[in-house]
Structures are given as structure tokens and as C-alpha cells.
XYZ file of C-alpha atoms in Angstrom:
136
model
C -5.379 0.346 9.389
C -3.781 -1.322 6.356
C -0.709 0.894 6.720
C -0.242 -0.600 10.188
C 0.204 -4.026 8.607
C 3.100 -2.876 6.458
C 6.472 -3.260 8.106
C 9.181 -0.633 7.989
C 10.741 0.073 4.602
C 13.854 -1.996 3.895
C 16.762 0.148 2.759
C 20.435 -0.570 2.114
C 19.952 -4.302 1.694
C 20.705 -5.843 -1.701
C 20.601 -9.184 -3.428
C 23.197 -9.939 -6.094
C 23.512 -12.750 -8.599
C 27.135 -13.100 -9.636
C 29.223 -15.175 -11.990
C 32.176 -16.939 -10.375
C 34.688 -18.145 -12.966
C 36.055 -21.667 -12.599
C 39.275 -22.573 -14.391
C 38.647 -25.004 -17.274
C 34.913 -25.250 -16.489
C 31.657 -23.382 -16.899
C 31.240 -20.535 -14.400
C 29.202 -20.950 -11.248
C 26.312 -18.536 -10.628
C 25.638 -17.644 -7.008
C 23.168 -15.402 -5.160
C 24.502 -13.210 -2.321
C 22.748 -11.092 0.294
C 24.532 -7.793 0.979
C 24.142 -5.716 4.159
C 24.796 -2.103 3.130
C 23.190 -0.882 6.362
C 25.064 0.809 9.168
C 23.644 -1.638 11.692
C 23.748 -5.360 12.380
C 21.125 -7.631 10.815
C 20.129 -10.642 12.935
C 17.879 -13.698 12.629
C 17.958 -13.542 8.835
C 15.801 -15.940 6.815
C 15.901 -16.091 3.023
C 13.258 -18.164 1.198
C 13.713 -18.673 -2.531
C 11.587 -20.165 -5.276
C 11.472 -20.080 -9.050
C 8.348 -19.982 -11.187
C 7.320 -19.337 -14.757
C 6.860 -20.921 -18.124
C 9.262 -23.079 -20.100
C 9.986 -20.937 -23.203
C 10.233 -24.014 -25.417
C 7.255 -26.115 -24.295
C 5.006 -23.557 -22.577
C 4.833 -25.872 -19.550
C 4.437 -24.162 -16.152
C 7.486 -24.552 -13.925
C 7.780 -24.129 -10.166
C 10.920 -25.024 -8.248
C 11.141 -26.236 -4.682
C 11.236 -23.545 -2.020
C 14.640 -23.342 -0.364
C 15.272 -21.629 2.954
C 18.527 -20.334 4.366
C 19.100 -18.996 7.851
C 21.901 -16.615 8.790
C 22.413 -15.668 12.433
C 24.168 -12.312 12.009
C 25.428 -10.025 9.235
C 27.672 -7.113 10.112
C 27.520 -3.786 8.234
C 29.126 -4.092 4.792
C 29.079 -7.893 4.916
C 27.900 -10.201 2.119
C 26.602 -13.735 2.642
C 26.409 -16.509 0.080
C 22.796 -17.661 -0.193
C 22.728 -20.355 -2.881
C 23.975 -21.348 -6.314
C 21.566 -20.966 -9.232
C 21.637 -23.038 -12.407
C 21.628 -21.218 -15.778
C 18.557 -23.183 -16.939
C 16.570 -21.230 -14.305
C 17.438 -17.856 -15.878
C 14.341 -18.040 -18.127
C 11.913 -18.116 -15.180
C 11.343 -15.641 -12.341
C 13.477 -16.257 -9.269
C 12.013 -14.817 -6.064
C 13.813 -14.289 -2.764
C 11.973 -13.235 0.424
C 14.380 -11.772 2.959
C 13.328 -11.277 6.601
C 15.591 -10.015 9.365
C 15.703 -8.216 12.702
C 17.454 -4.974 13.621
C 17.174 -4.301 17.352
C 13.493 -5.035 18.138
C 12.169 -4.393 14.611
C 11.484 -7.046 11.966
C 12.073 -6.167 8.314
C 10.845 -8.049 5.266
C 11.512 -7.543 1.538
C 10.799 -9.435 -1.675
C 13.463 -9.449 -4.405
C 12.621 -10.865 -7.853
C 14.933 -11.562 -10.760
C 12.188 -11.433 -13.412
C 12.090 -14.073 -16.143
C 14.656 -13.387 -18.845
C 16.501 -10.619 -16.948
C 19.488 -12.737 -15.929
C 21.801 -12.343 -18.929
C 25.508 -12.908 -18.244
C 26.454 -10.784 -21.265
C 24.829 -7.790 -19.509
C 26.441 -8.345 -16.090
C 28.179 -5.351 -14.504
C 31.121 -5.273 -12.113
C 30.048 -5.383 -8.437
C 33.043 -4.087 -6.455
C 31.836 -5.290 -3.042
C 31.776 -8.886 -4.332
C 34.745 -8.552 -6.685
C 32.682 -10.223 -9.405
C 30.415 -9.540 -12.381
C 26.667 -9.844 -11.912
C 23.376 -8.084 -11.395
C 22.169 -6.465 -8.223
C 18.685 -5.765 -6.856
C 18.186 -3.132 -4.170
């Protein structure tokens, strides 16, 4: 019975956090949703929140929950979700992605765990033409 509650497995959908250089300024960090599927994603909702502990004070931190809706993403397409400030890199940043393909709803949780967003460790992401980290 519990298996019936689980939706279909989400494959070929990724979330990337990339660094976008800005001339004569600090870079901007942005989260993108990437459709690596061979079909069209529709009715997409992304909910994001950050949570964790301030490494300096030990105080618990929880950000506001932000929601973004995207009507359609074609195969191979990437969509800008939201910018993320570097002072949030020390906490966990969670993104719930829900979408429809034909008559089936898919749902997946992506988490950039606390302390894993390190610009010095970013790799080149060809599909976004930028350096960053990618979760699949």
C-alpha cells in the first residue's frame, strides 16, 4: 500500500547552482532547473527554503519559502529559478520540484546540503555555459 503513495521516479531532471560573473562586481549565484528529459514538462512548481544553523552563533536559521511557477519546459531547456546569496551557502537549501508529463505528476526534492556550495569547487556545466554544481 505504501508503494502506491510514491509517485513515479523522477529521472533526467536536474537542479544547478551556477556562478554568473559580473564585470567589476561580485558574481551572482543563480539556481536553474534543467529538463534533460525527452518530453515536455508542464505545470511546474518549485518551492525553495533554506534551513540550518549559523556557524558563528549556533542560532537556528530558516528562510522564507519561495515558490516559482513555470508553465512549460521543452526538452533540453533550462529555466532560471532564483538568485541565491552567498551567506546562505552555510545552510541547507532545499528545492521541491513538481511537474506534469502527460497525465502523470512527478515530484522530487533536491537539497544543497549545508557547506556543500563552494565556488572554488565548481565545475563547468556546458548546458548552462557556466561554472557551478549540479544535482540530479
